[in-house]
C-alpha positions as semicolon CSV with decimal commas, in nm:
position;residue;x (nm);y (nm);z (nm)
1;X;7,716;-1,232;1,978
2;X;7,570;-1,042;1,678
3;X;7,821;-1,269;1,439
4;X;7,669;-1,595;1,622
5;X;7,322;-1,513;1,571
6;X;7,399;-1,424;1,187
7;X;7,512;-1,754;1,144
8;X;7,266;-1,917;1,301
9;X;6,982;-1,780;1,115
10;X;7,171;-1,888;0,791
11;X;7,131;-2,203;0,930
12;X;6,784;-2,213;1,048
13;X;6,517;-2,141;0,795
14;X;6,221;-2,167;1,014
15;X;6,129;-1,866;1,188
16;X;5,968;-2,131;1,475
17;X;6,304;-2,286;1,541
18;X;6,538;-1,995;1,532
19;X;6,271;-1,865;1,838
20;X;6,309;-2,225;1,995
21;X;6,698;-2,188;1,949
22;X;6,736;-1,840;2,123
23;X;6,494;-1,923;2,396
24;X;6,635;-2,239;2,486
25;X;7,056;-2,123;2,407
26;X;7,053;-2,431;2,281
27;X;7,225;-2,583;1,925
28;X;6,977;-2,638;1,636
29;X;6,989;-2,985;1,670
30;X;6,823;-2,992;2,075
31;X;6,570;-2,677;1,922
32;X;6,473;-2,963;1,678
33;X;6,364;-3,202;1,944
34;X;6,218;-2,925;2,135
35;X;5,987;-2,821;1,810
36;X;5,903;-3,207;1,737
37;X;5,815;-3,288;2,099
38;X;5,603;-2,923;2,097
39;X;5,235;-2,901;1,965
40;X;5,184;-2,812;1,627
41;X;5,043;-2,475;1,559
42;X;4,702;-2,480;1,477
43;X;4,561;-2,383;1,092
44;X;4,460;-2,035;1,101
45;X;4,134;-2,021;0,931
46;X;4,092;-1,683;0,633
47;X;3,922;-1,435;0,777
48;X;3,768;-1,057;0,668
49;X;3,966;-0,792;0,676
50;X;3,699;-0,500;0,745
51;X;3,808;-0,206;0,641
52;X;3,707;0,098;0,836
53;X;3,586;0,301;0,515
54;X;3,365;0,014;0,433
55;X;3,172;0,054;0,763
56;X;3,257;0,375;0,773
57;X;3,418;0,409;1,080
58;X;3,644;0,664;0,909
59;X;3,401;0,919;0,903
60;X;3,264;0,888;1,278
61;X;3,162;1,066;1,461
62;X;2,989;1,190;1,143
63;X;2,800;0,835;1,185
64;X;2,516;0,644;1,347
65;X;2,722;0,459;1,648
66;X;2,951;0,179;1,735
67;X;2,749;-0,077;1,956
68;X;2,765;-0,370;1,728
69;X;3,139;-0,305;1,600
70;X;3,292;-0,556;1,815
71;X;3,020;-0,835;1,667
72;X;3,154;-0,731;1,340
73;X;3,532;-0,788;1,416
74;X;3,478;-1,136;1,591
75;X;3,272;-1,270;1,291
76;X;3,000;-1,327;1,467
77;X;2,762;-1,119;1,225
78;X;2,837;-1,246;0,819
79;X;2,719;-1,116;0,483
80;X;2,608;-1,411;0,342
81;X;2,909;-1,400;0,116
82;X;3,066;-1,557;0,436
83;X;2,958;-1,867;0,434
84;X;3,095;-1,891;0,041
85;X;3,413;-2,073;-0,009
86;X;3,566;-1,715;-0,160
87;X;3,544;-1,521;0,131
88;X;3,518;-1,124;0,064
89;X;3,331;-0,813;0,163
90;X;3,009;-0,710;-0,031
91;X;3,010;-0,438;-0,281
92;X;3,025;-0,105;-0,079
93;X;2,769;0,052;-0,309
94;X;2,470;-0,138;-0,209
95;X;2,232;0,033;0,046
96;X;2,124;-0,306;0,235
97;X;2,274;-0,685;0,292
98;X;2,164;-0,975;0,411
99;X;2,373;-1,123;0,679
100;X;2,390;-1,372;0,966
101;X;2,412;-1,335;1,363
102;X;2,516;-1,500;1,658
103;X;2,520;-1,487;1,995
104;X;2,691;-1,855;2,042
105;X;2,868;-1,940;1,724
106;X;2,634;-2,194;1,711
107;X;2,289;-2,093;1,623
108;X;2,257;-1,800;1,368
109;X;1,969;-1,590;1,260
110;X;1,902;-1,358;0,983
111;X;1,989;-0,992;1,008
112;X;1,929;-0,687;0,777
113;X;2,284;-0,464;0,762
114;X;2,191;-0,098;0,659
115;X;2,318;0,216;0,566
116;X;2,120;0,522;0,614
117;X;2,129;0,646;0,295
118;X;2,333;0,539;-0,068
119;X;2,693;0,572;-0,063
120;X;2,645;0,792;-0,332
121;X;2,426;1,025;-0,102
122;X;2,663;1,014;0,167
123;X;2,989;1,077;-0,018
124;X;2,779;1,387;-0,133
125;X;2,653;1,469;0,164
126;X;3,045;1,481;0,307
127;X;3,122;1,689;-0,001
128;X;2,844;1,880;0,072
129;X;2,967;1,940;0,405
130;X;3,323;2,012;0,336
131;X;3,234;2,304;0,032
132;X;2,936;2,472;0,283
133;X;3,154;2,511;0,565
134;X;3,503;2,492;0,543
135;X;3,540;2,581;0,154
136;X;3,732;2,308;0,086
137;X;3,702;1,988;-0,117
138;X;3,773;1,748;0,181
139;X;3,784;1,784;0,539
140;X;3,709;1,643;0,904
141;X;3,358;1,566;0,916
142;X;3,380;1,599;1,272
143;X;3,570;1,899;1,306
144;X;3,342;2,074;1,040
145;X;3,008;1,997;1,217
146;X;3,150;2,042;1,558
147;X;3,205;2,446;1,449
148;X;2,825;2,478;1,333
149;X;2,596;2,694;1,570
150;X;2,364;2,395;1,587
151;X;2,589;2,195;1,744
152;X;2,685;2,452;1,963
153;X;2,366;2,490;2,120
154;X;2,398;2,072;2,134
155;X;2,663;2,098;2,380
156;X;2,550;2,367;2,551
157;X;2,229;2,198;2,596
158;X;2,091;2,017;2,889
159;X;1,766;1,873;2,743
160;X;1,649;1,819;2,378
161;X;1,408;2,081;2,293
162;X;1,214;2,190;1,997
163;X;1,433;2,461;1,841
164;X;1,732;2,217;1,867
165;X;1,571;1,994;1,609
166;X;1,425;2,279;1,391
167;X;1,448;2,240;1,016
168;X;1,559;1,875;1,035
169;X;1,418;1,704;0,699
170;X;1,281;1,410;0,896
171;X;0,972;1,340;0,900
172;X;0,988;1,180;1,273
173;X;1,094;1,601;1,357
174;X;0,810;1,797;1,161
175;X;0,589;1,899;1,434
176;X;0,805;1,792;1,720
177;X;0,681;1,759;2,104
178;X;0,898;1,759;2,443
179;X;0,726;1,426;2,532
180;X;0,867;1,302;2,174
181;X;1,251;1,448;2,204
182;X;1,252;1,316;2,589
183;X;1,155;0,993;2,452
184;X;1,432;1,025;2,223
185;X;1,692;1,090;2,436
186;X;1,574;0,889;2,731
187;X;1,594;0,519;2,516
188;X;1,935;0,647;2,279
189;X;2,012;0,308;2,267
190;X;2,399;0,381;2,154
191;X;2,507;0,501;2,513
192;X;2,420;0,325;2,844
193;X;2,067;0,336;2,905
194;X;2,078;0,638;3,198
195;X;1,695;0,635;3,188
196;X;1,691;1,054;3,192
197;X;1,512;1,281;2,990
198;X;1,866;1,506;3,045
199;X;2,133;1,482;2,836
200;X;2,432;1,472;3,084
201;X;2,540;1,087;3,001
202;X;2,605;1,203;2,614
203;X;2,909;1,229;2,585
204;X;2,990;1,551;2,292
205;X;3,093;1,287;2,042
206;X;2,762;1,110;2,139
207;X;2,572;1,422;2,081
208;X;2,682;1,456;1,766
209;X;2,610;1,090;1,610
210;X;2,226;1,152;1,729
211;X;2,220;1,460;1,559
212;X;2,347;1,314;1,262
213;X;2,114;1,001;1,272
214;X;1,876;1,279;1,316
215;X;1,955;1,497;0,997
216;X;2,049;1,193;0,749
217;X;1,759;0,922;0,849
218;X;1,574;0,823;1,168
219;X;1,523;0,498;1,090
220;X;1,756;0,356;1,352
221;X;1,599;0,608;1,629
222;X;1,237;0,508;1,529
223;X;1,325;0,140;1,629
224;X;1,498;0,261;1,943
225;X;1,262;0,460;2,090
226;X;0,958;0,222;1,977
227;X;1,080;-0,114;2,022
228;X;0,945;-0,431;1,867
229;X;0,930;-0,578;2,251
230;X;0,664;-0,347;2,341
231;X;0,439;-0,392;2,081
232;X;0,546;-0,180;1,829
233;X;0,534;-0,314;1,426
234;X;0,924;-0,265;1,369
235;X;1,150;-0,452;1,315
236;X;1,422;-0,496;1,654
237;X;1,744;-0,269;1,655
238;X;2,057;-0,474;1,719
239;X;2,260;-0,183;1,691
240;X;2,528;0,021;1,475
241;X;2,879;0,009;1,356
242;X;3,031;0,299;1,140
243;X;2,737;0,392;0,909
244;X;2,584;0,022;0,907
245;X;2,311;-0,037;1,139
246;X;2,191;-0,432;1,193
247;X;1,820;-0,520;1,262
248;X;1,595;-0,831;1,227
249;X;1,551;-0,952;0,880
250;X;1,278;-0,958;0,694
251;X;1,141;-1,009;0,351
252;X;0,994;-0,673;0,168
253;X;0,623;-0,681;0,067
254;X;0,699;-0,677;-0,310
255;X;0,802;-1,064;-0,236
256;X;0,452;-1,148;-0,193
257;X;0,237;-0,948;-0,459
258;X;0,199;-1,272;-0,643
259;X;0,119;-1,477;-0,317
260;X;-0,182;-1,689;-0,307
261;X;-0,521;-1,547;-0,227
262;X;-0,564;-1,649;0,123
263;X;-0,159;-1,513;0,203
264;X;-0,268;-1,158;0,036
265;X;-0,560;-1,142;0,210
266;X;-0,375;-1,234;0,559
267;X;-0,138;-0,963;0,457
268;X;-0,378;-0,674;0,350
269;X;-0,583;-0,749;0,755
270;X;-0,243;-0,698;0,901
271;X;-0,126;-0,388;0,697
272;X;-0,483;-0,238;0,814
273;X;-0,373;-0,339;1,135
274;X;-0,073;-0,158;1,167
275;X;-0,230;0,143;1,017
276;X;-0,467;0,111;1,317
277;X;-0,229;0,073;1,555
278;X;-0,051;0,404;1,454
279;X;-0,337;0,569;1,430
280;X;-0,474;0,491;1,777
281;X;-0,252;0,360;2,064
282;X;-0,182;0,360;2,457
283;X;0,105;0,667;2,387
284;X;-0,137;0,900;2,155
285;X;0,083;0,940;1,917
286;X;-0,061;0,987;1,534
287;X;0,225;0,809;1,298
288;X;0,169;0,911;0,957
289;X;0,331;0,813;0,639
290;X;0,483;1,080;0,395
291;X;0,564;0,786;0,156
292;X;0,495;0,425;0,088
293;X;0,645;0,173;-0,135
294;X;0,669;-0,159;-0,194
295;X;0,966;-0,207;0,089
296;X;0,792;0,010;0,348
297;X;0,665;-0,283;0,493
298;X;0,801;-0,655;0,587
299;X;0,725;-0,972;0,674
300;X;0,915;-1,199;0,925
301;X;0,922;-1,590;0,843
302;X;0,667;-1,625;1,073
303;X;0,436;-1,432;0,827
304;X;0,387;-1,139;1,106
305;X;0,395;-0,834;0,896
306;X;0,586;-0,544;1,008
307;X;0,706;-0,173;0,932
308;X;1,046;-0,249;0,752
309;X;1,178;0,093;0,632
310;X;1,039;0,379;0,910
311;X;1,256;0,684;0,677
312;X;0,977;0,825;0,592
313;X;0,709;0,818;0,931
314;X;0,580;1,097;1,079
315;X;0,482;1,162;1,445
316;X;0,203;1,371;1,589
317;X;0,177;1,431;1,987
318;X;-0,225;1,372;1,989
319;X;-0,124;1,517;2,380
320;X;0,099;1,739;2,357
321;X;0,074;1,882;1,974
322;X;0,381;2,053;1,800
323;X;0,591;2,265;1,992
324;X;0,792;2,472;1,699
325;X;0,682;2,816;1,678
326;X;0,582;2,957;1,328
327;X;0,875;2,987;1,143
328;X;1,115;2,704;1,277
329;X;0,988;2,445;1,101
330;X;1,164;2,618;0,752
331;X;1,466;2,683;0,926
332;X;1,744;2,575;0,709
333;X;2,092;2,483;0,800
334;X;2,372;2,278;0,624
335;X;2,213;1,945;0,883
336;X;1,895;2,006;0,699
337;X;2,010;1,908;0,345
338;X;2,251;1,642;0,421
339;X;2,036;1,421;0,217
340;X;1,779;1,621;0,010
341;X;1,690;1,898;-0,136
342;X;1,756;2,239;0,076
343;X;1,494;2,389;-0,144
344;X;1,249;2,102;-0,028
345;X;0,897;2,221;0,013
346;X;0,758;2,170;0,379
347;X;0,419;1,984;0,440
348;X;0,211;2,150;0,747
349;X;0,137;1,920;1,040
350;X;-0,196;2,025;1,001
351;X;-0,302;1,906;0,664
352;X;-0,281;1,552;0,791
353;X;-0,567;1,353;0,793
354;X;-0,634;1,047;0,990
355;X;-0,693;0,865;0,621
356;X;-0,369;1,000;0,487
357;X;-0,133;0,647;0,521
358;X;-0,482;0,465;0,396
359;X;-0,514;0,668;0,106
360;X;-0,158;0,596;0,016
361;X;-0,181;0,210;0,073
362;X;-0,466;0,233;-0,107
363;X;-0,320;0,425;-0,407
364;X;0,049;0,206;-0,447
365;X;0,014;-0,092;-0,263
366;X;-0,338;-0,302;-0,167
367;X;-0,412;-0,287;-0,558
368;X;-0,087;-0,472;-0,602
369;X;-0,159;-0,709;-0,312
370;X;-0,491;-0,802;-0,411
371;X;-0,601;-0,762;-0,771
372;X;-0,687;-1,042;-0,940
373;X;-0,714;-1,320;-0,678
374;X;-1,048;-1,357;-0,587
375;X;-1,392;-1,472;-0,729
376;X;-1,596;-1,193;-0,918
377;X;-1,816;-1,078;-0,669
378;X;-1,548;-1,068;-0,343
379;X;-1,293;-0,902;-0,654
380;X;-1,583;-0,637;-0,740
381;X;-1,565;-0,560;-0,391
382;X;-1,243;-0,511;-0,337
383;X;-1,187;-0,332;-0,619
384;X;-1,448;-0,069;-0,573
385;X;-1,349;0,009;-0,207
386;X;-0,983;0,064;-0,370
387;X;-1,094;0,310;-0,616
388;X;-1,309;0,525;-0,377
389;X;-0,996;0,489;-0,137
390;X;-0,783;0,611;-0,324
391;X;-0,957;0,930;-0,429
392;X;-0,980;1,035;-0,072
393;X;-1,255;0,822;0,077
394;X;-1,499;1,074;-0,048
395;X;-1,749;1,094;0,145
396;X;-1,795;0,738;0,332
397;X;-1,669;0,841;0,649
398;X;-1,316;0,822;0,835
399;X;-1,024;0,602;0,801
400;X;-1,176;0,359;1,096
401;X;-1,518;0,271;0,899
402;X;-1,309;0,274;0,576
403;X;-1,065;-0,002;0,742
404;X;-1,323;-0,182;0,883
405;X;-1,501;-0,200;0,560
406;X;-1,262;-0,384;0,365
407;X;-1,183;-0,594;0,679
408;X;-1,472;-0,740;0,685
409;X;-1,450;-0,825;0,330
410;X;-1,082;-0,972;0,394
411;X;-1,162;-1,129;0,701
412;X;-1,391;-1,460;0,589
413;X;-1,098;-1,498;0,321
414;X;-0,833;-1,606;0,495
415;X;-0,738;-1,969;0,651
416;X;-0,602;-2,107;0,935
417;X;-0,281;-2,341;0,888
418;X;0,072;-2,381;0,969
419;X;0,205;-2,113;0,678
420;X;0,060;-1,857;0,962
421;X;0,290;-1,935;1,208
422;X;0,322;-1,634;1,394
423;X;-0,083;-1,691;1,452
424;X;-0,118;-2,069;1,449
425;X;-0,265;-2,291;1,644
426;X;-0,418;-1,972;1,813
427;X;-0,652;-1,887;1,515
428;X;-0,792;-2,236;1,594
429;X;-1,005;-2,100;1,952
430;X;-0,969;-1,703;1,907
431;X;-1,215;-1,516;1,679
432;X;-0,913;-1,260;1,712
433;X;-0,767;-1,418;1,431
């Protein structure tokens, strides 16, 4: 038998007919008809080969999550390098991409793809991980941080509390409340919503990718536990793969410091909006920046603007205040220097002041934004209310009167037309806008 099937592969090249030929027990001659009369097998179109390093799947569960990994491997999200004729993965060294989603394969829409920090910062941050604890150049992630008496008290843990989150560098963690971490925990939107404030449906491996979001950049949980939907100004979390997370696109601030005068102005009434909004809302929470740039904030193609990067956002429980006790907020560990400096100074809760993000936007951004673009006496102005703003408001009152101040300066500047989509035609019979 073995002899027969020797020679008949010597005489049948095709790998499809010597198949045809042993199913059917036939000679090569009937397989021939058989394969003719058959359908042809269709073109297999190139596809990506994701590698798990690139997502970095290879170091979970030293990562953010893996909701969105199955979108990934079905092609149905794309770095725009997809829809080029040479089809290849994006450099692995670049902190952000712009890609494509789908629910249908038919329509797509814009996405940003993430990580949480540089490559550069992680692959130190692994090193960093590996020397600290096991004293050796390379390790299990997992395995590593799984030994750590932080974690320990993770999985022994039935609720998020305070001293569980003590000494975290993230802002989001500074003066933490038990409203905040049950917040936290009850909308972890990388497990199935369970709706508790109790951690029983986290799994231990699930435990330790919040932590880790936690430690390296809360970003993703910021979107989670504040979504878009409800009326907060980020961006919508589609969810996380490796250490790539995917949210809504949208174009960084910097795009627009040359736009025309009426598109700055729109622009500067919205950022003062935000900073409203996370001054004073329905939750009383205080949301505070600890830095701004020119890609802290976003706008959609609608022309909505929105909080793009929320790294470096503060939270203050206006109900509940801080509940670390003096002492845990410099508690340092090897999950509070994943990213930054261990030696990092910390920045008391209480020497924020509700003009502290104004200040800021006044110092880097508004002057950017809107110097230059208006006739002398609206520029004068603006430009003095800039200046005294960003010296600290002096004397003129809070952040409130200091917002509506150059509101109402903004306000008359602005028009009504279809490059305002996400407020036309409604600017046209609402005084709102």
């Amino acid at each position: 038998m073995g002899r027969w099937i020797c020679c008949l592969c010597s005489r049948v090249a095709d790998p499809l007919m010597l198949l045809l030929v042993l199913a059917l027990g036939c000679n090569p001659s009937t397989a021939a008809a058989a394969a003719a009369a058959s359908p042809s097998v269709p073109h297999v179109k190139p596809s990506y080969s994701f590698g798990r390093t690139f997502l970095g799947l290879d170091k979970c569960n030293a990562c953010i999550g893996t909701s969105i990994c199955k979108k990934f491997f079905k092609e149905e999200i794309r770095f725009d390098t997809w829809l080029s004729s040479h089809l290849k993965l994006p450099p692995s060294s670049l902190l952000s991409y712009s890609g494509n989603y789908t629910d249908d394969a038919k329509s797509w829409r814009l996405v940003d793809i993430t990580r949480l920090t540089s490559k550069y910062q992680h692959d130190r941050a692994d090193k960093r991980i590996c020397t600290s604890l096991l004293r050796t150049r390379s390790c299990s992630l997992e395995r590593a941080l799984r030994r750590t008496q932080r974690f320990q008290k993770w999985l022994r843990a039935k609720r998020l509390t305070p001293d569980l989150v003590q000494g975290l560098p993230s802002p989001l963690l500074r003066c933490p409340s038990q409203r905040l971490l049950d917040r936290i925990v009850r909308r972890y939107a990388e497990v199935p919503d369970a709706g508790s404030i109790y951690m029983d449906h986290l799994t231990d491996r699930d435990k330790l990718r919040l932590l880790y979001t936690l430690a390296v950049n809360s970003h993703p949980i910021l979107l989670q536990i504040f979504p878009d939907v409800e009326g907060w100004p980020f961006p919508r979390y589609l969810g996380s793969c490796g250490r790539l997370l995917v949210s809504a696109s949208t174009r960084p601030l910097r795009d627009f410091f040359g736009a025309a005068p009426e598109v700055a102005a729109d622009l500067a009434l919205q950022l003062l909006a935000v900073l409203r909004s996370m001054a004073t809302n329905d939750l009383n929470y205080f949301f505070y920046f600890t830095h701004v740039d020119a890609g802290t904030f976003g706008v959609f193609s609608n022309g909505h603007l929105f909080i793009r990067d929320a790294s470096t956002l503060g939270v203050i429980d206006k109900e509940e205040g801080s509940q670390l006790i003096d002492g845990q907020q410099e508690y340092k560990d090897i999950f509070s220097c994943l990213t930054v400096d261990c030696q990092s100074a910390f920045v008391s809760c209480d020497s924020i002041r509700d003009q502290h993000s104004l200040v800021m936007v006044c110092q880097d951004l508004l002057p950017k934004l809107l110097s230059g673009k208006f006739l002398p006496p609206v520029q004068e102005s603006i430009d003095a209310f800039l200046r005294r703003c960003a010296r600290g408001l002096g004397d003129g009152g809070g952040a409130s009167e200091a917002m509506a101040e150059l509101a109402g300066i903004l306000k008359p500047l602005r028009s009504c037309d279809s490059r305002f989509a996400y407020r036309y035609p409604d600017c046209r019979y609402s005084d709102k806008y």
